[in-house]
GROMACS .gro file of C-alpha atoms in nm:
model
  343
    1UNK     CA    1   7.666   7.234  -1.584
    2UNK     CA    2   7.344   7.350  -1.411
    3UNK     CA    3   7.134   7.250  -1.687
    4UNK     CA    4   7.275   6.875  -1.758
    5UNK     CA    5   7.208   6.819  -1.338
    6UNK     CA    6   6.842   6.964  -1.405
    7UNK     CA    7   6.844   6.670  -1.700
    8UNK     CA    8   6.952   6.391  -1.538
    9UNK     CA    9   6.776   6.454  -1.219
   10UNK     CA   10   6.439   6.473  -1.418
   11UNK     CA   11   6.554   6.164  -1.616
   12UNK     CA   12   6.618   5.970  -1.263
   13UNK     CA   13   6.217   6.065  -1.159
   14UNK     CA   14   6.105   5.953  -1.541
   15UNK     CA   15   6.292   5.603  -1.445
   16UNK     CA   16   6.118   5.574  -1.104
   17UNK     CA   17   5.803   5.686  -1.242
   18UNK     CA   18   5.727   5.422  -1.528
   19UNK     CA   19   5.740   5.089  -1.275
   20UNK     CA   20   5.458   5.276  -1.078
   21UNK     CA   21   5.246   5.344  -1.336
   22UNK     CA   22   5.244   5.013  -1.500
   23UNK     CA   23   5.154   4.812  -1.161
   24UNK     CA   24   4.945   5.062  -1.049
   25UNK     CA   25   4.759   4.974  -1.411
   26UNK     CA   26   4.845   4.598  -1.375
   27UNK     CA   27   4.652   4.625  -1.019
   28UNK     CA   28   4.312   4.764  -1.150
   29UNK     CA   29   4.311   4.535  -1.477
   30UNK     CA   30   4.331   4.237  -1.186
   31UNK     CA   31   4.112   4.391  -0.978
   32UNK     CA   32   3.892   4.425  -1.223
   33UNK     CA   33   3.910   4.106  -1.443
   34UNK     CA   34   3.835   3.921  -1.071
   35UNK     CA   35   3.517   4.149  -0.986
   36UNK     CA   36   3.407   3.970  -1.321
   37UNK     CA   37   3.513   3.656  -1.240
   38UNK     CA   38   3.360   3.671  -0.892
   39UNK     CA   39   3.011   3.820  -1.082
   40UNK     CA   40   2.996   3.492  -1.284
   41UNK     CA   41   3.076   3.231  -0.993
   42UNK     CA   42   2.833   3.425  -0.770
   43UNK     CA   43   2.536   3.357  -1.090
   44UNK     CA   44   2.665   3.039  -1.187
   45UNK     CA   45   2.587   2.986  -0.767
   46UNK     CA   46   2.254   3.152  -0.780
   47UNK     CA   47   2.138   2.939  -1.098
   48UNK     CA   48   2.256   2.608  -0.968
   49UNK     CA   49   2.101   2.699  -0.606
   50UNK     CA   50   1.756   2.781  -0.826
   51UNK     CA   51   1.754   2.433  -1.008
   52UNK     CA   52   1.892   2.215  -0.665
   53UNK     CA   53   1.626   1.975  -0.532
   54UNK     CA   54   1.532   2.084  -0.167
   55UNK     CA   55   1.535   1.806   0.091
   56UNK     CA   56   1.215   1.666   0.213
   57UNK     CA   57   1.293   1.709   0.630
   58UNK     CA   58   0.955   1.739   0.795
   59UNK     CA   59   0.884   1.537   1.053
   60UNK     CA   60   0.520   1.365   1.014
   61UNK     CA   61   0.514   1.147   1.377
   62UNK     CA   62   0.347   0.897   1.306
   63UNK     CA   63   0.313   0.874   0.931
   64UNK     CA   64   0.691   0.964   0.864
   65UNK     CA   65   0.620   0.595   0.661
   66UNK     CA   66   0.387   0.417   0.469
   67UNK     CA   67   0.324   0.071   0.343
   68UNK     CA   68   0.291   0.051   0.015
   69UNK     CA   69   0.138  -0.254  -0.156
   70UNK     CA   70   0.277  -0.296  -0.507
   71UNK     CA   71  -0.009  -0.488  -0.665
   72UNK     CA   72   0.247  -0.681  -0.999
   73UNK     CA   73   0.438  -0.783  -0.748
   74UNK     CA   74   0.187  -0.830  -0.421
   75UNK     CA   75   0.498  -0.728  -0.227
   76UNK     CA   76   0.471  -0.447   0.073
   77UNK     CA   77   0.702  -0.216   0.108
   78UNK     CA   78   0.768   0.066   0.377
   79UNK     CA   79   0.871   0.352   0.242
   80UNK     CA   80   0.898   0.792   0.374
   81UNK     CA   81   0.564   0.987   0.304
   82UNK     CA   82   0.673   1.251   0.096
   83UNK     CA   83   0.923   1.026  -0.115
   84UNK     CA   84   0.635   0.764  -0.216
   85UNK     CA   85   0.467   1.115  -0.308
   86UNK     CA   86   0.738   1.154  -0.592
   87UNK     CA   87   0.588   0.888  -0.738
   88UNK     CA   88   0.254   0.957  -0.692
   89UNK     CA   89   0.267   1.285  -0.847
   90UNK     CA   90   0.547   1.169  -1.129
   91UNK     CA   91   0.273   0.932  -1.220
   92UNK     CA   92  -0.080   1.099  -1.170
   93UNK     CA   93   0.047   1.392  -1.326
   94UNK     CA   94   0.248   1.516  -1.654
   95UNK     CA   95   0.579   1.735  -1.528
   96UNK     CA   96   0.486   1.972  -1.813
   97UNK     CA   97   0.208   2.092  -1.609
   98UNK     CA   98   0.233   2.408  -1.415
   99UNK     CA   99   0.401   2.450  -1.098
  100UNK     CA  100   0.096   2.515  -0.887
  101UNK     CA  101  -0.120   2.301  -1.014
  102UNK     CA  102   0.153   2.001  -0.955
  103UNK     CA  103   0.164   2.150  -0.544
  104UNK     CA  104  -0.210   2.117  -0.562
  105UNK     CA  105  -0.145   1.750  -0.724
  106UNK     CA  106   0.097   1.726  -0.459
  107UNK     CA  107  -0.139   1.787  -0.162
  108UNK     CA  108  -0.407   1.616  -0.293
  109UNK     CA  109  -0.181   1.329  -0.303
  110UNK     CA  110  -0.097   1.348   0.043
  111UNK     CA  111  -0.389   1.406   0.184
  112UNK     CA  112  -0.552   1.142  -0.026
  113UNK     CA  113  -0.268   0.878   0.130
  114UNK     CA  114  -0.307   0.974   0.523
  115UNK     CA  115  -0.727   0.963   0.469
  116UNK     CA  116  -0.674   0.617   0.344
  117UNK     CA  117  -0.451   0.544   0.651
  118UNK     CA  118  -0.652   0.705   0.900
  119UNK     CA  119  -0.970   0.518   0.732
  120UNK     CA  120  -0.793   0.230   0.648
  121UNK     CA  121  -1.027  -0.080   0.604
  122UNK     CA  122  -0.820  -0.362   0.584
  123UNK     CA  123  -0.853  -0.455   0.214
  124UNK     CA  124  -0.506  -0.435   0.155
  125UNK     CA  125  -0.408  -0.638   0.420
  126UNK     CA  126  -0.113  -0.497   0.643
  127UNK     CA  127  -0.019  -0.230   0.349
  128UNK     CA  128  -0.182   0.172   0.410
  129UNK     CA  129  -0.233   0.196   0.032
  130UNK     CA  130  -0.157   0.027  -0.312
  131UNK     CA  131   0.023   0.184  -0.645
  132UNK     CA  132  -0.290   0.054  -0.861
  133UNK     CA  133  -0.487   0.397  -0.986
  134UNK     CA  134  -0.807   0.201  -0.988
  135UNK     CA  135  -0.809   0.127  -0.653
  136UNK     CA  136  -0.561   0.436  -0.477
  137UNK     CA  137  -0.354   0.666  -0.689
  138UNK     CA  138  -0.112   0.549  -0.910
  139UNK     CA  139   0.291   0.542  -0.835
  140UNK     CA  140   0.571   0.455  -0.996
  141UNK     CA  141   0.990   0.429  -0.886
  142UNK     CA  142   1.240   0.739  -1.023
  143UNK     CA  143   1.377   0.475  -1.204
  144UNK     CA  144   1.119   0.378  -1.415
  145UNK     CA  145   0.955   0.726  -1.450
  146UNK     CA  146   1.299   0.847  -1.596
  147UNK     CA  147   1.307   0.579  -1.844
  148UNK     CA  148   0.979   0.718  -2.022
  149UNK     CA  149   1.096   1.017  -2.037
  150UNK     CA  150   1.330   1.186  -2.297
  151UNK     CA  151   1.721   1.201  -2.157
  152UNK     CA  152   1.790   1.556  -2.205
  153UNK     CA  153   1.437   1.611  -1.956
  154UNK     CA  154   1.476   1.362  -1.702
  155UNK     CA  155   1.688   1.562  -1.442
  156UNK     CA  156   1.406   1.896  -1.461
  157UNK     CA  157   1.118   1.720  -1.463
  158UNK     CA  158   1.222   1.503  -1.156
  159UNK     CA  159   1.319   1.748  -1.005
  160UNK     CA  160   1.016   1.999  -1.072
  161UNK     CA  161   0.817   1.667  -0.901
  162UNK     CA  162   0.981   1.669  -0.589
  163UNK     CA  163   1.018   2.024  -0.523
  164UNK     CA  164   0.624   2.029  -0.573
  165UNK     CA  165   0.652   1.762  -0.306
  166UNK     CA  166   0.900   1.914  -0.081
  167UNK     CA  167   0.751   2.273  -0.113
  168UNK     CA  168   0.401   2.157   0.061
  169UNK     CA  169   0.550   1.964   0.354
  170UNK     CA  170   0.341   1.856   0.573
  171UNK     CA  171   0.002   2.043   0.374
  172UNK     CA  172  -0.332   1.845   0.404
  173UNK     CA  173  -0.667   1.915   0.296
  174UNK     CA  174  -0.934   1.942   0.609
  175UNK     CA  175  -1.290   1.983   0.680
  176UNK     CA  176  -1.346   1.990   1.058
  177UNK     CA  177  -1.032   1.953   1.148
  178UNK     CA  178  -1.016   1.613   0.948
  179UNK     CA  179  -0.867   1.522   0.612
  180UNK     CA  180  -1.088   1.498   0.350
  181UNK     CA  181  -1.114   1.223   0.121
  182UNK     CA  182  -0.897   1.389  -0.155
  183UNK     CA  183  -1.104   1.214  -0.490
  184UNK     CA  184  -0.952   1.395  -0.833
  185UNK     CA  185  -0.981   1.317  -1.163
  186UNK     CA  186  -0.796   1.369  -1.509
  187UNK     CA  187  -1.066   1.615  -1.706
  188UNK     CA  188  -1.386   1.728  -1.567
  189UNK     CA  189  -1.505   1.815  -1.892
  190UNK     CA  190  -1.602   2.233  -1.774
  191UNK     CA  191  -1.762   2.058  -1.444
  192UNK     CA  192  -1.695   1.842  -1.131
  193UNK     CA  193  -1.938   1.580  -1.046
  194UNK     CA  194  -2.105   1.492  -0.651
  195UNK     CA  195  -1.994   1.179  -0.526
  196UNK     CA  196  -2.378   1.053  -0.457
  197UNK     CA  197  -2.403   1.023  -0.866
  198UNK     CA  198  -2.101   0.826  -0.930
  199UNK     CA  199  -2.078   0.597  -0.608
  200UNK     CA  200  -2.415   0.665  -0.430
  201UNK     CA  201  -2.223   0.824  -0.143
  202UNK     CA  202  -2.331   1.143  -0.021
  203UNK     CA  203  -2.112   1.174   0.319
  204UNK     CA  204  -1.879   1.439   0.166
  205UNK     CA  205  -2.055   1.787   0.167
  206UNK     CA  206  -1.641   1.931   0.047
  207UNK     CA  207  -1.711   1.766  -0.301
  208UNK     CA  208  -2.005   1.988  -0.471
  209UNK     CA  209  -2.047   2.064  -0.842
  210UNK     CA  210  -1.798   2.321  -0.943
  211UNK     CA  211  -1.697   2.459  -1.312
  212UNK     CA  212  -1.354   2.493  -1.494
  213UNK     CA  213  -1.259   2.732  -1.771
  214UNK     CA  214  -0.982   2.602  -2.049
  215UNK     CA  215  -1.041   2.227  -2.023
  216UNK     CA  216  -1.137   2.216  -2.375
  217UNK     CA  217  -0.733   2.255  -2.479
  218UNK     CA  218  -0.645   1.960  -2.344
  219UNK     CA  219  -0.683   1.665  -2.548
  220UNK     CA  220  -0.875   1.477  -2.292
  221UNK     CA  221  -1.102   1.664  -2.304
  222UNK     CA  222  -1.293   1.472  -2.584
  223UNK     CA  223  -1.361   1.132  -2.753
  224UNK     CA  224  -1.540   0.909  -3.007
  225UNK     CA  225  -1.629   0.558  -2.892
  226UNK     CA  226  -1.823   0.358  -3.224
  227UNK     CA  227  -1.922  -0.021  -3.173
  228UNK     CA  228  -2.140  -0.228  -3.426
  229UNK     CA  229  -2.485  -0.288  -3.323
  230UNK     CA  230  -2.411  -0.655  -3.324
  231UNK     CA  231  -2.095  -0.522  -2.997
  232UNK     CA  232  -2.321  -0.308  -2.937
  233UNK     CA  233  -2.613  -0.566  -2.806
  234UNK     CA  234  -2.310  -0.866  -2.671
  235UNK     CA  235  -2.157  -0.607  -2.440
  236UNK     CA  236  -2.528  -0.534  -2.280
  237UNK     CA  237  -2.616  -0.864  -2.261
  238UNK     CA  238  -2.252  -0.973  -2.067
  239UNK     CA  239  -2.427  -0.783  -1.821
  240UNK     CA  240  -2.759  -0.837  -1.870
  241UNK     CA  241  -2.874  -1.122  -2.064
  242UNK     CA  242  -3.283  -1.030  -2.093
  243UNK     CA  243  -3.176  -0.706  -2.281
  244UNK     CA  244  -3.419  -0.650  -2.608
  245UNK     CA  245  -3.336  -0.332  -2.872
  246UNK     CA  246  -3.552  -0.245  -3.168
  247UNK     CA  247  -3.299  -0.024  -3.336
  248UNK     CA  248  -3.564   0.082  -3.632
  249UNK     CA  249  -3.747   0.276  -3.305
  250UNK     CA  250  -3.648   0.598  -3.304
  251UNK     CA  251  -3.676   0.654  -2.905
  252UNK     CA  252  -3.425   0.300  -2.830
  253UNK     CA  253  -3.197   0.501  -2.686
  254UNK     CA  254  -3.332   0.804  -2.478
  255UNK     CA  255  -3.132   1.001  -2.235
  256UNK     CA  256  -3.369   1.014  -1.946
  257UNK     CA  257  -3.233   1.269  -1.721
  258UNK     CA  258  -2.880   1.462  -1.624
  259UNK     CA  259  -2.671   1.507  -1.331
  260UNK     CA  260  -2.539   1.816  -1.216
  261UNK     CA  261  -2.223   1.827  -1.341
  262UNK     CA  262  -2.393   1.778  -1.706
  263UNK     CA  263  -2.308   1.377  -1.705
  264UNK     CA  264  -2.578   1.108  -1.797
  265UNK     CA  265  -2.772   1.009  -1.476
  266UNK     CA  266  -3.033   0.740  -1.626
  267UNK     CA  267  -3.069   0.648  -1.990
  268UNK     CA  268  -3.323   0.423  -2.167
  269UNK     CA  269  -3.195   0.182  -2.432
  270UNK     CA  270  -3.423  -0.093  -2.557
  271UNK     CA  271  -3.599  -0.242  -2.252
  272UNK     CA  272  -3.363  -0.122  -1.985
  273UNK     CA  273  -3.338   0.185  -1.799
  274UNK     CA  274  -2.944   0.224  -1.696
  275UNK     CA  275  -2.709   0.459  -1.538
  276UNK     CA  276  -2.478   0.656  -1.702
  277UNK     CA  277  -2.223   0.522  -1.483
  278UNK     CA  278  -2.319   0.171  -1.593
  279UNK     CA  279  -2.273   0.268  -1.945
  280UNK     CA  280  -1.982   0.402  -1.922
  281UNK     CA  281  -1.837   0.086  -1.777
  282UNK     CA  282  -1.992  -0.101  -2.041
  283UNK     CA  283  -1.848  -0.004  -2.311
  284UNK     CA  284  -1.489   0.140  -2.145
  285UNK     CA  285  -1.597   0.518  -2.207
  286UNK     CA  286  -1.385   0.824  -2.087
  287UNK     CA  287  -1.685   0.952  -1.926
  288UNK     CA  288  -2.060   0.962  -1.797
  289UNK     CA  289  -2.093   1.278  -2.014
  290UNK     CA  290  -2.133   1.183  -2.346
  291UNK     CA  291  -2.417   1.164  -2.642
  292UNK     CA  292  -2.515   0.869  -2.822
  293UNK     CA  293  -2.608   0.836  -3.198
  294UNK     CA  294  -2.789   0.580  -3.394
  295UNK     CA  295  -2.577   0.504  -3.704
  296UNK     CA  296  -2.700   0.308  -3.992
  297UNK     CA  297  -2.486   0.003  -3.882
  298UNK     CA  298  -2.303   0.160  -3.589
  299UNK     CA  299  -2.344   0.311  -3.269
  300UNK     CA  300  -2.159   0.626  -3.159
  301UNK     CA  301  -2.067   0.795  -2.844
  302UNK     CA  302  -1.920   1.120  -2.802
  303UNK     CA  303  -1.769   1.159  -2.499
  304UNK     CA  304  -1.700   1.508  -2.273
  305UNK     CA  305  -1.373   1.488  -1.990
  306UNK     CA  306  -1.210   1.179  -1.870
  307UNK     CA  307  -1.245   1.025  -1.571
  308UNK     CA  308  -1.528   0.993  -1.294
  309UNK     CA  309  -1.538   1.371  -1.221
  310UNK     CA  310  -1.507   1.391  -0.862
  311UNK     CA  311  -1.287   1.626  -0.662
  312UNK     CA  312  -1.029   1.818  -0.851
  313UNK     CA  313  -0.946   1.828  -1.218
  314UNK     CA  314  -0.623   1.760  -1.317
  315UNK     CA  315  -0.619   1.946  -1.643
  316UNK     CA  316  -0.858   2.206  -1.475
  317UNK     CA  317  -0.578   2.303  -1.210
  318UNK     CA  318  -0.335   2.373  -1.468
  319UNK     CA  319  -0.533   2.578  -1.667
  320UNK     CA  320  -0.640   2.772  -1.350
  321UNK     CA  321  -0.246   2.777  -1.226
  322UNK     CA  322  -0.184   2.926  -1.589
  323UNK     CA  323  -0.453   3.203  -1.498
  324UNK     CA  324  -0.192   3.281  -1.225
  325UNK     CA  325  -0.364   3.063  -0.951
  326UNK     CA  326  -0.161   2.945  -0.659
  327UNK     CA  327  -0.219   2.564  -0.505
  328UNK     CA  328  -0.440   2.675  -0.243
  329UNK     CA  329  -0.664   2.878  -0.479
  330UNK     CA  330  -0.644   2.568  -0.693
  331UNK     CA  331  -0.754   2.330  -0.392
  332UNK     CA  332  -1.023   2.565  -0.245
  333UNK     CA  333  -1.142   2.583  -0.643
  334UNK     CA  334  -1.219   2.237  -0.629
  335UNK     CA  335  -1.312   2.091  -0.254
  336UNK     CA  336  -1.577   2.369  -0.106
  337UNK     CA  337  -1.538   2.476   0.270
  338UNK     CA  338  -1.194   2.323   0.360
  339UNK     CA  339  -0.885   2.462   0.492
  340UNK     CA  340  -0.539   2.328   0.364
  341UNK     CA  341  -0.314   2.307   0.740
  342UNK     CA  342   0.011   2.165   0.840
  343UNK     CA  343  -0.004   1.808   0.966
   0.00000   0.00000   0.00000
């Protein structure tokens, strides 16, 4: 009788016992199936946080706006500093560039706009600045700039534009406490040129001869211009009619003398003695740095960077921001003695 009590007390225990096992099991399976859970919400946070487009919120006084002249359109239109930037730096430069050369972009941009404010001259009426790159900088909406690019890249590379933007609030280039006149160019072709041998202006002793590694990958780097002799003489003579060439001589063209940045400065062809800014607006070249060849029936120019070659180098600041340059080693690169400070 002894014994069967012993049994079915220890059977009574067993009973009790199983319930409190299982949920005590049932507890740490939940427990632990929501630490995962929490894990991937908290990354899924993180990543989205990462990727979210910061808000532009710095206050610029005076120049919190600018008028913008569309040119197509000849209409003004006011619009915040740092978003008409979006479209200054979605259009100046490619959003497959590196992120510290599009911040240097960025504050180039802006300090470009508020010199031509501060400086402003009238030509553009009651506007600050227009969206034509051979006058200003180029611009274009979000609208339009997503349209030319691919669907499935719109979202980034917007994005990647305005944190560029948003992440140099308020950064201007200065020399003397002023902002500079921001010039910049798409290749320099291995080196910048001085202002006083594009323009004949001298006034800006930030914008010296400087020298780029790794523009040679870029595909502006070079380019082939060929004309007929016959194009060859009409396009001088638009210009000016009294031109004479003796193309059986072998000295009718002669490259007289370069600048320092390695670009033609004055070159001899036929009877005239021209610049090799002149010649490059001639005949539409990429570039004052290029070398010209006497063809049987042809004329050929090979041509070195694109652009004027003033100021900063587009292609040149990404190669130096993939060398692990940041924006102000970039800017300081490229515009000699100035200090990059909050407006």
């Amino acid at each position: 009788m002894k014994k069967i009590l012993i049994y079915l007390i220890a059977l009574i225990c067993i009973c009790f016992s199983i319930p409190i096992v299982f949920t005590k099991e049932f507890a740490q399976r939940t427990y632990s199936q929501n630490t995962v859970n929490s894990t991937i919400i908290d990354s899924d946070n993180a990543e989205n946080a990462e990727n979210e487009v910061q808000q532009s919120t710095y206050d610029y006084k005076t120049y919190n706006t600018i008028k913008l002249l569309h040119t197509e359109t000849n209409e003004v239109e006011e619009v915040d500093l740092d978003t008409y930037l979006y479209g200054v730096v979605s259009a100046e430069m490619p959003a497959s560039f590196e992120e510290e050369a599009l911040k240097a972009q960025a504050v180039v941009a802006r300090t470009y706009t508020i010199y031509k404010i501060v400086n402003n001259d009238g030509k553009h009426g009651e506007a600050d600045i227009c969206d034509d790159s051979a006058c200003c900088q180029a611009w274009i909406s979000e609208e339009d700039r997503k349209e030319k690019w691919n669907e499935d890249e719109r979202e980034n590379n917007w994005n990647k534009i305005v944190n560029a933007v948003n992440s140099t609030q308020g950064k201007i280039i200065t020399y003397n406490g002023e902002p500079i006149n921001a010039f910049f160019h798409s290749n320099s072709g291995g080196e910048t040129e001085t202002p006083v041998n594009v323009w004949g202006e001298s006034d800006y002793p930030y914008l010296q001869t400087v020298a780029t590694s790794g523009e040679d990958a870029y595909s502006q780097y070079s380019s082939e211009a060929t004309f007929s002799k016959e194009e060859f003489e009409e396009k001088i003579k638009e210009i000016h009619s009294d031109f004479e060439i003796d193309f059986s001589n072998d000295d009718c063209i002669e490259i007289k003398e370069y600048t320092d940045g390695n670009r033609v400065k004055t070159i001899k062809i036929g009877n005239l003695e021209l610049s090799g800014v002149e010649v490059r607006n001639i005949f539409g070249l990429r570039s004052a740095n290029f070398k010209v060849t006497v063809e049987e029936k042809n004329i050929k120019f090979e041509v070195t960077g694109y652009g004027h070659g003033v100021g900063m180098s587009q292609t040149g600041a990404d190669s130096l921001a993939k060398e692990g340059k940041t924006y102000e080693d970039i800017i300081h690169h490229y515009y000699t003695d100035v200090e990059i400070e909050s407006m």
